[in-house]
Amino acid sequence: MARTVWDSSVGKKTVMAVSGLIMLSYLVVHMIGNLKIFFGAGEFNHYAHWLRTLGEPFMHYEWTLWVIRVVLVVAVVAHAVSAYQLSRRDIRARPTKYVHSKPRASYATRTMRWGGIILGLFIVWHILDLTTGTVHSGGFQEGHPYQNVVDTFSTWYGNVIYIVAMLALGLHVRHGFWSAAQTLGAGSRTRDRALKATANVLALLLTAGFIAVPVGVMTGVVS
């Protein structure tokens, strides 16, 4: 049954919708946590340490964090694979262009695929920069996330990569949230306006919230 559901377009769209909502939930929490950087190094570093002790003593040190990471990896892979396979299926279904042009789609809709690729590459860079320190500018300091964040956004390329990715994220969330609602049957003629408004608000808040951090470093508010 699972294979039958996965092989269907409806099944793949459902996987995309559910995995997308999982990632969206994480992004909201992650953004709120990031904003703690404006309260100083002590509070931000304490928050980062708390994430590693979450669930203690029932859970061992960092176990909860690793559970979250595994769930996110599964969600990202499921989202990317289903999106790719749906895209290939769509191309095979109509190998030639329509005779009459389709109505012009929104900018977010037309950039969903490229936005997904940009975000995928950003995730890799973000992990190598602030989690493992592999590509981190300056000296990566384990256990000092505040200083590591300041180091990253003290470089022009760190700011460019992050801000471009967050703009892509905003467009992705704006279209993706509404699409997920339609796929999961939450949409209707009466609720569509509210769902679209919610998608716009979420996209705006996430984009502004994430970009506030590099802007804070660039302006000296965070230093």
CSV table of C-alpha atoms in Angstrom, one decimal, residues 85-207:
chain,number,residue,atom,x,y,z
A,85,GLN,CA,9.9,13.1,-9.4
A,86,LEU,CA,6.8,15.2,-9.8
A,87,SER,CA,8.8,17.6,-11.9
A,88,ARG,CA,10.0,14.8,-14.2
A,89,ARG,CA,6.5,13.3,-14.4
A,90,ASP,CA,5.1,16.7,-15.4
A,91,ILE,CA,7.7,17.0,-18.2
A,92,ARG,CA,7.0,13.5,-19.5
A,93,ALA,CA,3.3,14.2,-19.5
A,94,ARG,CA,3.8,17.2,-21.9
A,95,PRO,CA,7.1,17.0,-23.7
A,96,THR,CA,6.1,19.8,-26.1
A,97,LYS,CA,5.0,23.3,-25.1
A,98,TYR,CA,1.3,24.3,-25.1
A,99,VAL,CA,0.0,25.9,-28.3
A,100,HIS,CA,-1.6,28.6,-26.3
A,101,SER,CA,0.4,30.2,-23.5
A,102,LYS,CA,-0.8,29.6,-20.0
A,103,PRO,CA,-1.8,32.4,-17.7
A,104,ARG,CA,1.2,34.1,-16.1
A,105,ALA,CA,2.0,32.4,-12.8
A,106,SER,CA,3.2,34.3,-9.7
A,107,TYR,CA,6.9,34.9,-9.3
A,108,ALA,CA,7.0,32.5,-6.3
A,109,THR,CA,5.4,29.8,-8.4
A,110,ARG,CA,7.8,30.2,-11.3
A,111,THR,CA,10.8,30.1,-9.0
A,112,MET,CA,9.8,27.2,-6.8
A,113,ARG,CA,12.3,24.8,-8.5
A,114,TRP,CA,15.2,27.2,-8.5
A,115,GLY,CA,14.4,28.3,-5.0
A,116,GLY,CA,14.5,24.7,-3.8
A,117,ILE,CA,17.9,24.2,-5.4
A,118,ILE,CA,19.2,27.4,-3.8
A,119,LEU,CA,17.9,26.4,-0.4
A,120,GLY,CA,19.4,22.9,-0.7
A,121,LEU,CA,22.8,24.3,-1.5
A,122,PHE,CA,22.4,26.9,1.4
A,123,ILE,CA,21.6,24.1,3.9
A,124,VAL,CA,24.9,22.4,3.0
A,125,TRP,CA,26.9,25.7,3.4
A,126,HIS,CA,25.1,26.6,6.6
A,127,ILE,CA,25.9,23.3,8.2
A,128,LEU,CA,29.6,23.5,7.1
A,129,ASP,CA,29.8,27.1,8.3
A,130,LEU,CA,28.1,27.1,11.7
A,131,THR,CA,27.8,23.5,12.8
A,132,THR,CA,31.0,21.8,11.7
A,133,GLY,CA,33.1,25.0,11.1
A,134,THR,CA,34.6,23.5,7.9
A,135,VAL,CA,34.1,26.6,5.8
A,136,HIS,CA,33.8,29.1,8.6
A,137,SER,CA,35.5,32.4,8.2
A,138,GLY,CA,38.1,33.0,10.9
A,139,GLY,CA,38.6,30.7,13.8
A,140,PHE,CA,35.6,28.5,14.5
A,141,GLN,CA,34.9,28.3,18.3
A,142,GLU,CA,33.1,25.2,19.5
A,143,GLY,CA,30.5,26.1,22.1
A,144,HIS,CA,30.6,29.8,21.2
A,145,PRO,CA,27.8,30.2,18.6
A,146,TYR,CA,27.4,34.0,19.2
A,147,GLN,CA,31.0,34.7,18.1
A,148,ASN,CA,30.7,32.3,15.2
A,149,VAL,CA,27.6,34.0,13.9
A,150,VAL,CA,29.3,37.4,14.2
A,151,ASP,CA,32.3,36.1,12.3
A,152,THR,CA,30.1,34.8,9.5
A,153,PHE,CA,28.2,38.0,9.0
A,154,SER,CA,31.3,40.1,9.2
A,155,THR,CA,32.2,38.9,5.7
A,156,TRP,CA,30.4,40.3,2.6
A,157,TYR,CA,30.0,36.8,1.0
A,158,GLY,CA,28.4,35.4,4.2
A,159,ASN,CA,25.8,38.2,4.1
A,160,VAL,CA,25.1,37.7,0.4
A,161,ILE,CA,24.7,34.0,0.6
A,162,TYR,CA,22.4,34.2,3.7
A,163,ILE,CA,20.2,37.0,2.5
A,164,VAL,CA,19.8,35.6,-1.0
A,165,ALA,CA,18.8,32.2,0.5
A,166,MET,CA,16.3,33.9,2.9
A,167,LEU,CA,14.7,35.7,0.1
A,168,ALA,CA,14.4,32.4,-1.8
A,169,LEU,CA,12.9,30.9,1.4
A,170,GLY,CA,10.3,33.6,1.6
A,171,LEU,CA,9.1,32.9,-1.9
A,172,HIS,CA,9.2,29.2,-1.3
A,173,VAL,CA,7.1,29.4,1.9
A,174,ARG,CA,4.6,31.9,0.3
A,175,HIS,CA,3.7,29.4,-2.4
A,176,GLY,CA,4.4,26.2,-0.6
A,177,PHE,CA,2.2,26.8,2.4
A,178,TRP,CA,-0.8,27.5,0.3
A,179,SER,CA,-0.1,24.5,-2.0
A,180,ALA,CA,0.3,22.2,1.0
A,181,ALA,CA,-3.1,23.4,2.4
A,182,GLN,CA,-4.7,22.6,-1.0
A,183,THR,CA,-3.0,19.1,-1.1
A,184,LEU,CA,-4.1,18.2,2.4
A,185,GLY,CA,-7.7,19.3,1.7
A,186,ALA,CA,-7.7,22.4,3.9
A,187,GLY,CA,-8.4,24.8,1.1
A,188,SER,CA,-11.9,25.9,0.0
A,189,ARG,CA,-13.5,28.8,-1.7
A,190,THR,CA,-14.2,30.4,1.7
A,191,ARG,CA,-10.8,29.7,3.3
A,192,ASP,CA,-8.5,30.4,0.3
A,193,ARG,CA,-8.2,34.1,1.1
A,194,ALA,CA,-7.3,33.4,4.7
A,195,LEU,CA,-4.8,30.7,3.7
A,196,LYS,CA,-3.1,33.0,1.2
A,197,ALA,CA,-2.9,35.8,3.8
A,198,THR,CA,-1.4,33.4,6.3
A,199,ALA,CA,1.2,32.3,3.7
A,200,ASN,CA,2.1,35.9,3.0
A,201,VAL,CA,2.5,36.7,6.7
A,202,LEU,CA,4.5,33.6,7.4
A,203,ALA,CA,6.8,34.3,4.4
A,204,LEU,CA,7.3,37.9,5.4
A,205,LEU,CA,7.9,37.2,9.1
A,206,LEU,CA,10.4,34.4,8.4
A,207,THR,CA,12.3,36.4,5.8
